Structure formats: structure tokens, C-alpha cells
Coordinates of C-alpha atoms and ligand atoms in Angstrom, one line a residue:
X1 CA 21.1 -17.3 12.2
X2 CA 18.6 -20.1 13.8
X3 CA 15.7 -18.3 13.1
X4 CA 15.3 -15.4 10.0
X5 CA 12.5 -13.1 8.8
X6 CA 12.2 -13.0 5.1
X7 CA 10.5 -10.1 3.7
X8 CA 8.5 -10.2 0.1
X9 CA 9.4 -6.9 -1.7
X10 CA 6.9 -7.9 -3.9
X11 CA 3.9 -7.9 -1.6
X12 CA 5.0 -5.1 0.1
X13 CA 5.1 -3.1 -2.8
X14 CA 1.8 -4.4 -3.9
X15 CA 0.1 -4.0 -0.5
X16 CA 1.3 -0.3 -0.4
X17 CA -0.4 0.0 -4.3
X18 CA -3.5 -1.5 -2.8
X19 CA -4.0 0.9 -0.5
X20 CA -3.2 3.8 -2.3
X21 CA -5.7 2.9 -4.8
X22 CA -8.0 2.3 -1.8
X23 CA -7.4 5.9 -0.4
X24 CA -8.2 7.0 -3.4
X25 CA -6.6 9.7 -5.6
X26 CA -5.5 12.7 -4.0
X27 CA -5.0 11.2 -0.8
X28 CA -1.3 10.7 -0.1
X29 CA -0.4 7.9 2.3
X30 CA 2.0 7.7 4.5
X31 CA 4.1 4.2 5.2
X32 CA 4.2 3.6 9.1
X33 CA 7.7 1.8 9.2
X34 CA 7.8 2.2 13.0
X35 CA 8.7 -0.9 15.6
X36 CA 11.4 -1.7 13.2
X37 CA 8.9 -2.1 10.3
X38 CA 6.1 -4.0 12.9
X39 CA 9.1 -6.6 12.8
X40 CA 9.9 -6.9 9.5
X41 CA 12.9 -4.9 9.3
X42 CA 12.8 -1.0 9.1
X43 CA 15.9 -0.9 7.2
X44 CA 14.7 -3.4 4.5
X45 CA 11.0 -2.0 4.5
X46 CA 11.9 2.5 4.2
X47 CA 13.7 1.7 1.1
X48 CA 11.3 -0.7 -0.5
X49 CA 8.2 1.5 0.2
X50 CA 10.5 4.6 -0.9
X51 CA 10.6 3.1 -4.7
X52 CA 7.1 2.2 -3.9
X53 CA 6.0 5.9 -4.0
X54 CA 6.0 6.9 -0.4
X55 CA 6.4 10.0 -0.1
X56 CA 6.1 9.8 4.0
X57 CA 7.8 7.2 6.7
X58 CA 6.1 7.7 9.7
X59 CA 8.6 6.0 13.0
X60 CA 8.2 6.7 16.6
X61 CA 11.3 8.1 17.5
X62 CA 13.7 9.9 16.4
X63 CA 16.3 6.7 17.2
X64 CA 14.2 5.2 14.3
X65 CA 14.4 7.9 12.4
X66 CA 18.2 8.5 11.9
X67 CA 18.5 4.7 11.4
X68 CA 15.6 4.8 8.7
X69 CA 17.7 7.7 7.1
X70 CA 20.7 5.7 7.3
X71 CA 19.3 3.0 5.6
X72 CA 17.8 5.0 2.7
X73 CA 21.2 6.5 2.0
X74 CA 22.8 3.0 2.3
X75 CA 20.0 2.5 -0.5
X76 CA 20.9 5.1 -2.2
X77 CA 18.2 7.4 -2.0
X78 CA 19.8 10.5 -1.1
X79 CA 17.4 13.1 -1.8
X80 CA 17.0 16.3 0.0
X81 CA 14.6 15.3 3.0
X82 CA 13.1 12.8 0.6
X83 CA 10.8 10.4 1.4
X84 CA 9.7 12.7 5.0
X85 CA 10.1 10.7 7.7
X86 CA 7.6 11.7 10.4
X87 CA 8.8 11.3 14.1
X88 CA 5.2 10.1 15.7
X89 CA 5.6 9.8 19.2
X90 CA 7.8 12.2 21.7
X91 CA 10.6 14.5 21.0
X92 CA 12.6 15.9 24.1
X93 CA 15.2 18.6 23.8
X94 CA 18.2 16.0 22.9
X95 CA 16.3 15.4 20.2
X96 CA 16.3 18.3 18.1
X97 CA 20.0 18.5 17.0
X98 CA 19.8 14.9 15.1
X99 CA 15.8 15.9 13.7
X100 CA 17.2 18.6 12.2
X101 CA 20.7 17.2 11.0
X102 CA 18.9 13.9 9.6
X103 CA 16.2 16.1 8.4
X104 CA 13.4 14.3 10.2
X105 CA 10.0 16.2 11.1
X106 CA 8.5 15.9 14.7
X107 CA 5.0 15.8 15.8
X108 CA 4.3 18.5 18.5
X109 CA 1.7 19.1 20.8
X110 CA 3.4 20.7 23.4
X111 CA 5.4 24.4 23.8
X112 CA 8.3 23.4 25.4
X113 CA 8.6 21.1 22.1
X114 CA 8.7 24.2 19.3
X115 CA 11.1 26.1 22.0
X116 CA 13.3 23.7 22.0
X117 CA 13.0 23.2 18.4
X118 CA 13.1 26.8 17.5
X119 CA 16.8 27.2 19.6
X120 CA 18.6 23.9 17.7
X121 CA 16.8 25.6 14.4
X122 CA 18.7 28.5 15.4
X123 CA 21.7 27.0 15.8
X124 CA 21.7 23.9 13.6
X125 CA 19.5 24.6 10.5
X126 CA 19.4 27.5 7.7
X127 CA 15.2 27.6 7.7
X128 CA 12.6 27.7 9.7
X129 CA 11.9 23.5 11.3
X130 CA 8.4 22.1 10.1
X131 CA 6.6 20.6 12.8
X132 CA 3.0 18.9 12.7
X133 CA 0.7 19.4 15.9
X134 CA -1.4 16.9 17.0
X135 CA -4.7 17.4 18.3
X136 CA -6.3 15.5 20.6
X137 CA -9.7 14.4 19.8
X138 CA -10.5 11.9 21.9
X139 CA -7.4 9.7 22.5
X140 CA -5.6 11.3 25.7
X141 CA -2.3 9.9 24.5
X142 CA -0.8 13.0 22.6
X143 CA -2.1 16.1 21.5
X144 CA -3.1 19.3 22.3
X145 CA -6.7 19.3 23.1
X146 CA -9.4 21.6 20.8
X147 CA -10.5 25.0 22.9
X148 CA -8.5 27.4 25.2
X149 CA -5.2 25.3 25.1
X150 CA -5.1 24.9 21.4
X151 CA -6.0 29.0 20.8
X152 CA -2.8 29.7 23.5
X153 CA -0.7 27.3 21.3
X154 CA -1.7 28.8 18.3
X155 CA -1.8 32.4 19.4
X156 CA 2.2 31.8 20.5
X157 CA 3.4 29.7 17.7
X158 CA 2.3 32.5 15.3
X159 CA 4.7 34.7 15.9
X160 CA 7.6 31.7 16.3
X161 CA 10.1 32.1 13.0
X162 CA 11.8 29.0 14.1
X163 CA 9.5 26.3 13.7
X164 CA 6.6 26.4 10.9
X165 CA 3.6 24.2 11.7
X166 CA 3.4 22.4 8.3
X167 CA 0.5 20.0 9.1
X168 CA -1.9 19.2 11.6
X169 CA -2.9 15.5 12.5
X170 CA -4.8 13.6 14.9
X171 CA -5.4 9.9 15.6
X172 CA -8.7 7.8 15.9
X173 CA -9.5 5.4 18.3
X174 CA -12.1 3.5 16.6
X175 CA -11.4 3.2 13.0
X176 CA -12.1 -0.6 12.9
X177 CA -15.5 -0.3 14.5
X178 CA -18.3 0.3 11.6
X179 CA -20.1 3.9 12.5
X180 CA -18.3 4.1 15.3
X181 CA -19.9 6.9 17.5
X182 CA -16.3 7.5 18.8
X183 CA -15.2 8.5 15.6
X184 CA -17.7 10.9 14.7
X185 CA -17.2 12.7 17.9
X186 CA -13.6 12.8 17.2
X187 CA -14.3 14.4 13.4
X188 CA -16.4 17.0 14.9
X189 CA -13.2 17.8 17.4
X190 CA -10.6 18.1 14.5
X191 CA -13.5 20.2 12.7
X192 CA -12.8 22.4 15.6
X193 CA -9.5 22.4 15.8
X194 CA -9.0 23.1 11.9
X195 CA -11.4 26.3 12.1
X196 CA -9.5 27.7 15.3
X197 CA -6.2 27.0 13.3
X198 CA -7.7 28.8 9.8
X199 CA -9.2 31.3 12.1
X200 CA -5.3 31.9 13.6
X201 CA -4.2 32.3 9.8
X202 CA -2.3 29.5 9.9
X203 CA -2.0 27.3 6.8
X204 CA -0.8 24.0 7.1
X205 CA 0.3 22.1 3.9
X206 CA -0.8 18.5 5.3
X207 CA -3.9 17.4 7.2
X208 CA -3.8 13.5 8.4
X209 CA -5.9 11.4 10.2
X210 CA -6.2 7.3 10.1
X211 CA -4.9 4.4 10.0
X212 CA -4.9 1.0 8.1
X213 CA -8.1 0.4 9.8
X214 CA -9.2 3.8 8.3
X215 CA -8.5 2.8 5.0
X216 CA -10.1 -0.6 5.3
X217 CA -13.3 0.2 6.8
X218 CA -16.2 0.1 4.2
X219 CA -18.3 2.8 6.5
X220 CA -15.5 4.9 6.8
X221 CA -15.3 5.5 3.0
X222 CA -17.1 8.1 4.5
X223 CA -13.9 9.3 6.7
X224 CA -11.6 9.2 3.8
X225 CA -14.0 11.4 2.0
X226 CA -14.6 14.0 4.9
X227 CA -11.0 13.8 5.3
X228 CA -10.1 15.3 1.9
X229 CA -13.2 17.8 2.2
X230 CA -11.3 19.2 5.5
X231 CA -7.8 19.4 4.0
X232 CA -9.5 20.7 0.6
X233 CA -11.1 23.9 3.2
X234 CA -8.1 24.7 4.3
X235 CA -5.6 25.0 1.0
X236 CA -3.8 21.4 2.3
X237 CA -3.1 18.1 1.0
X238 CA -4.9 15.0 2.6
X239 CA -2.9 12.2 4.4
X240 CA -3.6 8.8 6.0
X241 CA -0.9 7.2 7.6
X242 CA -1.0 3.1 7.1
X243 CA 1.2 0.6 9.1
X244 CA 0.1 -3.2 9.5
X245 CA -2.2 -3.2 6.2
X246 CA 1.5 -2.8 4.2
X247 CA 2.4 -6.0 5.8
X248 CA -0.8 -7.6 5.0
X249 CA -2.8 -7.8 7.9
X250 CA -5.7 -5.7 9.7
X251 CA -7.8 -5.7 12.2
X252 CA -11.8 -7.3 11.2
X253 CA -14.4 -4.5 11.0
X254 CA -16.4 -4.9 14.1
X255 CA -19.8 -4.1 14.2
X256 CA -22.0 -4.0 11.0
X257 CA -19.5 -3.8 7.9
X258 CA -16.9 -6.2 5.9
X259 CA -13.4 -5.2 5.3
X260 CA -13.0 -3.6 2.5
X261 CA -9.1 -4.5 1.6
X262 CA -8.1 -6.9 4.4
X263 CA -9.1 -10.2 2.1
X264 CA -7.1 -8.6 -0.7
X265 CA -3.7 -7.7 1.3
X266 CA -0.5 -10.4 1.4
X267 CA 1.5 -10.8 4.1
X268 CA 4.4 -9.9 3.8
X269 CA 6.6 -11.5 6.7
X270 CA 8.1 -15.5 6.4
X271 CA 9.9 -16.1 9.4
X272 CA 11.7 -19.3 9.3
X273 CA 13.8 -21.6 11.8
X274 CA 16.0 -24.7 10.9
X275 CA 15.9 -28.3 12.1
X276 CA 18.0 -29.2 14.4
X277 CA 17.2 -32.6 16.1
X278 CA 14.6 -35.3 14.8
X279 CA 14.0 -38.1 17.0
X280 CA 11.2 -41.1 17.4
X281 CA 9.0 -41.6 20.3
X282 CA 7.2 -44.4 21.8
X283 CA 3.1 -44.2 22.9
X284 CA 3.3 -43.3 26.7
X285 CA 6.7 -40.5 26.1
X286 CA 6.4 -37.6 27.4
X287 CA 7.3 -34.1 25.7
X288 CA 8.8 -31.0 26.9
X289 CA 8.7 -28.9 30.5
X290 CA 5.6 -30.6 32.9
X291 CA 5.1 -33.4 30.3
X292 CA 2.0 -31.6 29.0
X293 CA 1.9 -33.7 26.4
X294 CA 1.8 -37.4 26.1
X295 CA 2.0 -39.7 22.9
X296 CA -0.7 -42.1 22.2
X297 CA 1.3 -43.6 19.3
X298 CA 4.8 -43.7 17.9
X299 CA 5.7 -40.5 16.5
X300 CA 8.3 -38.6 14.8
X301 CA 9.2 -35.3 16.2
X302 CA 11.6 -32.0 14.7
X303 CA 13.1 -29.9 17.3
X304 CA 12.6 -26.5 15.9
X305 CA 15.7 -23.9 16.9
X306 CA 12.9 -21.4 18.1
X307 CA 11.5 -20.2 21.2
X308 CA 9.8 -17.5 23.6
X309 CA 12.9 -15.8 23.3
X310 CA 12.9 -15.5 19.3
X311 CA 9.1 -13.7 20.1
X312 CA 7.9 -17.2 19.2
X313 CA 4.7 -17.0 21.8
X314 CA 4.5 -19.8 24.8
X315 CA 0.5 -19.6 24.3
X316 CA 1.5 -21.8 21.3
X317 CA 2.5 -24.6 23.5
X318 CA 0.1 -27.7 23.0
X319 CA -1.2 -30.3 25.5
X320 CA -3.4 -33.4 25.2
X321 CA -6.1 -31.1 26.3
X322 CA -5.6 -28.0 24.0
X323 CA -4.3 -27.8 20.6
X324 CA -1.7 -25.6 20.1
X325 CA 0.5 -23.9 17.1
X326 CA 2.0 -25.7 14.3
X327 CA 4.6 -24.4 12.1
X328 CA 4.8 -25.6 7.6
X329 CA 7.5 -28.2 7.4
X330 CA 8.0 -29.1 3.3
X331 CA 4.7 -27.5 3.2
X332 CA 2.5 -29.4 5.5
X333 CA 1.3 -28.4 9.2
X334 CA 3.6 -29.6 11.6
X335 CA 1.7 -29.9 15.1
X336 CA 3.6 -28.0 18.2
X337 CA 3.8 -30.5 21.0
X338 CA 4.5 -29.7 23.9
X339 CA 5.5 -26.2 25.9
X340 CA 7.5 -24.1 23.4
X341 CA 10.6 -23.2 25.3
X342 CA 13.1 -20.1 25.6
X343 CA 14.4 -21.4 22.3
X344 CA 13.7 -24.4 21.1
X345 CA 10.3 -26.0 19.9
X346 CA 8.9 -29.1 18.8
X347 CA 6.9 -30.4 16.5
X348 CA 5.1 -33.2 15.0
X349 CA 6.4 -34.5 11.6
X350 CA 4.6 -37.7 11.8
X351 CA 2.8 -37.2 8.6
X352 CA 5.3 -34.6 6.8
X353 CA 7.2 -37.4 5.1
X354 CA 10.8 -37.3 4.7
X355 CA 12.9 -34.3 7.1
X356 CA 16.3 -34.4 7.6
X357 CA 18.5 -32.1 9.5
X358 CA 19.2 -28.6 8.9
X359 CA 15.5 -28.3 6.6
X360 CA 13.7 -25.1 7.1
X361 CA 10.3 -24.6 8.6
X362 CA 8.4 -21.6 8.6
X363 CA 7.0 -20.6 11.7
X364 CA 5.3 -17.5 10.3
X365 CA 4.3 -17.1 6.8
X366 CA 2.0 -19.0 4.2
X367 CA -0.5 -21.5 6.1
X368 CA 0.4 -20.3 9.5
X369 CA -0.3 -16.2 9.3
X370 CA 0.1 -13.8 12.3
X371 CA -3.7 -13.6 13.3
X372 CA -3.1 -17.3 14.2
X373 CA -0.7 -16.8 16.2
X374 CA -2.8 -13.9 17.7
X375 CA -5.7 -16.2 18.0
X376 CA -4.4 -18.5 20.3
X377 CA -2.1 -16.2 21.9
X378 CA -4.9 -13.9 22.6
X379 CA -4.0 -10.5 21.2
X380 CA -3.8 -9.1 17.9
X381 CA -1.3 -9.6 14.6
X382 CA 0.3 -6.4 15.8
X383 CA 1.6 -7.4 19.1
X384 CA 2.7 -10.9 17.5
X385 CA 4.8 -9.5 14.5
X386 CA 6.0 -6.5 16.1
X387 CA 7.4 -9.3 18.7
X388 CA 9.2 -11.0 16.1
X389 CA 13.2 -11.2 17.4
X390 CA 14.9 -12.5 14.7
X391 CA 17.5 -11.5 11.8
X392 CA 16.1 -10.0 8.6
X393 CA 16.7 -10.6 5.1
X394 CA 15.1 -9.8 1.8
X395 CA 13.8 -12.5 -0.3
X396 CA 11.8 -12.4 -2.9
X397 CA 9.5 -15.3 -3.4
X398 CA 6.6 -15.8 -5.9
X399 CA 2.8 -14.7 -5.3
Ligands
PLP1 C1 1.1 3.3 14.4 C2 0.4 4.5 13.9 C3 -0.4 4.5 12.7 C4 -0.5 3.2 11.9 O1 -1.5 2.4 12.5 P1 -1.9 1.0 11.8 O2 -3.1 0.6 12.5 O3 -0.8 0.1 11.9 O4 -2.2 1.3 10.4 C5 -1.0 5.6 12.3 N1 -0.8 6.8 13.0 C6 -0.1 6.8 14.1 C7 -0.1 8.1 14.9 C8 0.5 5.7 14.7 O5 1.1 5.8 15.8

């Protein structure tokens, strides 16, 4: 294994705890361990959160969610259908045979979807299927939007004693942005929604909305609280539904408004590459593909086994002109010179002091964090860690 993602039990546990206590009590939330954990490993991360008191998984499809089964049972939690693992994003017919045999629970927002459901339920399963519906509030990405196409959905699913709808959800936009306009008008929508729902005499166990961002936005204290109020009105329990923060990042509040959490969350992914060439170079050397980079001085260089190819991003590649990445070698920044390349990199170890062959370097981790990468590849921690391609291992360290 050339390059490895090691993943702090610890920190996970404690960043799950920390939000929890931010979400405040009586306010489940659920553990988005989709995009195989945002890189970090699904199979390591389910059972980890599991023992951490997740009582929902959310994943995006139901590929993810018999391998996040799997690994719970290889873990040895083997309860009925516990923790729920919520299937977030698209079921089609050939899904419903393993949801119902891995005992996963879909989000809907279409017919076709409970129909489907309703005839493996028949065939496959001794109880009715749960289901959540989405609404649509302001998104257009899934959902079933508010008004004459929710009352149809409702008015039809009523009657249905193959699937149950057992909570209702929808998804903001905005949640980073402080009093974000958006985000009202998508409350007001799922206000809506939730009447024409009570008004159908439906009652749903579970109402969720929000993300990390949710969570960790002072001003939307406010939608945490208005949250519960709703779920409260209709007899249900109130859910956010957290990804990145568990792994110690989120986005900053825009607008007027601090994070509330971010500062106090601890990444939780070290991803680490080996040494595999150290050489010297003379002033005037050139480095890597184009020669971007030329040495003014006699310098000592690592070749890291790492590359585009590992997810390790080319906008990290460093000229004379632009400063690039760096990676922690013995626990000092180690300048990228140079283009990265499919899979190797290298760095500067000038100043590190004694390397020899074979030592690690992290390329992700403590002193070089995901929103750095983001930074200069210019996106956002999600896209980098998610893009992580590289094996996975559990290691506790200390902090
Ligand atoms: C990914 C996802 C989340 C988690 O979002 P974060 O910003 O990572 O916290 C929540 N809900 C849904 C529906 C998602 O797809």
C-alpha cells in the first residue's frame, strides 16, 4: 500500500458527540457515511459511529447500503435493522429486493418508487416497507414538490399497505449562508408540505431537515429549533442528518455569522504516502513535467509515492511563480516542487533534517488539512476528501 488513509476512532467519535450536543437534546442525528465515508472508509466509519450512538447511516445507494450492512455485521452488530441506514439518493425497481433483504430504508419521492416497493414487500418481506418522502422545497434535485403533486402522492399512498411512509425530509440549499432568504422560503414549503401530510392523516415517526452546515450555523440555531417545533406538531421525532462535520470539517458561515462548531471539530482523516527516492540537486536543475520549477540553490528532494491518480490534486503542483502544496515529513512542511504527477510527487526536504527511505509523510492530516488542499485546488474539503483513492486502515493516534 503506497499511499493509506488512517482514520482516528477517537475524533470521529468525538466529532459525532460534538454535534449531538450541538443539535441539542431531543434531536437525533443521523451519520452521513455516504461516498465511502466522504473517503474515509465506510466500512471503518458505520461501525465506529454505530458504538458512537447513531441510531441512523444515511448512504446514497443502496450498493452502499448492503456493503455498510455488511460491515456492521462483520463488526458485530447484528441487530434487527439497527443502526437504520437511510438510502438518500435514487432507488429503481432492482433495488427493492436487496433494501428489503439488507433491511435498508429508501427515500421516495416518486410513485413508481412505492409500487415497486410495495410488489418486492409483497413478495420479499413479512410487513409493510418504511419509506421517507422527500419534499422539494427549493432544491429541484429530489422530491416531490408541495401543492397538487404532493396531495396526488398522498391521496394514493394512503390507501398503499405495502409501503408505510415513516418520515418525511427535505434538504436545504443554503444552510451555510447566515439568514439565508433561501432557507426561510424553503421552511415555509416544508410547513406546507407537513400540514397537507397531517391534513391526509398521515403520521410520520421522523421529520429531517439539515446538514452539518445546519448544525453549525449560529443563525440557524433558529432552524434547529423550528425544526423540532414541526416534528413536535405532528407526534414525530426530529432529525438532522450530518456528513463532513463528523470528519471534522465544514463549510465557513457566509454572510453575517461565525461557526458555531467548525473551530471545535478534528479531522479525522491522515492520509499518508512513503518515501521512495531522495536525491540532491544542483542550482539551475530542473524538476518534474515542463520544468516548472527551477532550483536556485542545492537542495534535497523526497519523491513521494503519490499522485493525481491517488486523488492527490495536480492544482498542488508548484512553480517558481506559484507556491504550491506541501505535505509533513518528521513533522515539518515539506514544499511540493514541481507538477505532481499520476503518482508520484516531490518535495522539498531541504530543511526537514534527516529522511531516509521508506519514512512516511502525510499528505493529508495534521498541519496540512483538507481546506488547504481545497484552497489551492479551488473547491471545497468535500470534493478533496471524498477524492481520496487510497487503502484504509484504523489507527488510533492521540488528540
Ligand atoms: C450528503 C447529505 C447530507 C450531509 O451533508 P453535509 O453537508 O456533509 O453534512 C445531508 N442530507 C442529504 C440528503 C445529503 O445528501
Amino acid at each position: 500500500m503506497k499511499s493509506w488513509v488512517e482514520v482516528s476512532e477517537e475524533r470521529l467519535t468525538g466529532n459525532y458527540r460534538l454535534l449531538q450536543s450541538a443539535a441539542g437534546g431531543g434531536v437525533a442525528v443521523l451519520a452521513v457515511v455516504k461516498a465511502n465515508a466522504y473517503g474515509h472508509g465506510a466500512a471503518i466509519c458505520a461501525p465506529v459511529l454505530a458504538r458512537a450512538g447513531a441510531e441512523w447511516l444515511g448512504v446514497t445507494d443502496v450498493t452502499e447500503g448492503v456493503a455498510v450492512r455488511e460491515a456492521l455485521a462483520a463488526a458485530g452488530i447484528v441487530h434487527e435493522r439497527q443502526p437504520r441506514i437511510l438510502v438518500m439518493s435514487g432507488l429503481l425497481r432492482e433495488d427493492c429486493e436487496d433494501m428489503i433483504r439488507c433491511g435498508l430504508t429508501p427515500v421516495v419521492w416518486q410513485r413508481e418508487q412505492m409500487e415497486w416497493l410495495a410488489d418486492a414487500a409483497a413478495r420479499y418481506g413479512d410487513e409493510a416497507m418504511p419509506v421517507h418522502l422527500e419534499v422539494d422545497t427549493g432544491m429541484a434535485r429530489q422530491g416531490v414538490t408541495p401543492g397538487p403533486e404532493l396531495d396526488a402522492l398522498l391521496a394514493w399512498a394512503k390507501d398503499q399497505a405495502g409501503v408505510r411512509i415513516e418520515g418525511v425530509m427535505t434538504h436545504f440549499a443554503s444552510s451555510e449562508v447566515a439568514a439565508s432568504v433561501q432557507t426561510a422560503m424553503q421552511r415555509k414549503r416544508f410547513e406546507q408540505a407537513m400540514t397537507a401530510i397531517a391534513g391526509a392523516g398521515l403520521h410520520p415517526e421522523w421529520v429531517h431537515a439539515g446538514n452539518s452546515s445546519t448544525v453549525d450555523n449560529p443563525s440557524n440555531e433558529g432552524n434547529v429549533a423550528w425544526l423540532r417545533a414541526l416534528a413536535e406538531g405532528v407526534g414525530a421525532k426530529p432529525m438532522v442528518r450530518t456528513g463532513i462535520a463528523l470528519y471534522g470539517y465544514c463549510l465557513p458561515i457566509e454572510g453575517n455569522g461565525r461557526n458555531a462548531v467548525r473551530q471545535t471539530l478534528q479531522p479525522v482523516m491522515t492520509w499518508k504516502t512513503r518515501v521512495i527516492g531522495l536525491r540532491e540537486i544542483e542550482a539551475g536543475d530542473t524538476v518534474g513535467y515542463n520544468g516548472i520549477f527551477t532550483a536556485d540553490r542545492k537542495m534535497r528532494l523526497a519523491l513521494l509515492s503519490v499522485g493525481y491518480a491517488d486523488g492527490l490534486r495536480r492544482e498542488l503542483s508548484a512553480s517558481n511563480a506559484r507556491q504550491g502544496g506541501w505535505a509533513m515529513v518528521k513533522g515539518q512542511r515539506a514544499a511540493i516542487v514541481g507538477r505532481v504527477s499520476m503518482n508520484l510527487t516531490i518535495v522539498d526536504v531541504t530543511g526537514v533534517g534527516e529522511v531516509a527511505l521508506g519514512d512516511e509523510a502525510v499528505v493529508l492530516g495534521d498541519g496540512v488539512t483538507a481546506d488547504d488542499h481545497a484552497r489551492l485546488a479551488g473547491t471545497i474539503a468535500y470534493e478533496i476528501l471524498c477524492g481520496v483513492q487510497a487503502g484504509h486502515r484504523c489507527g488510533v493516534r492521540a488528540g
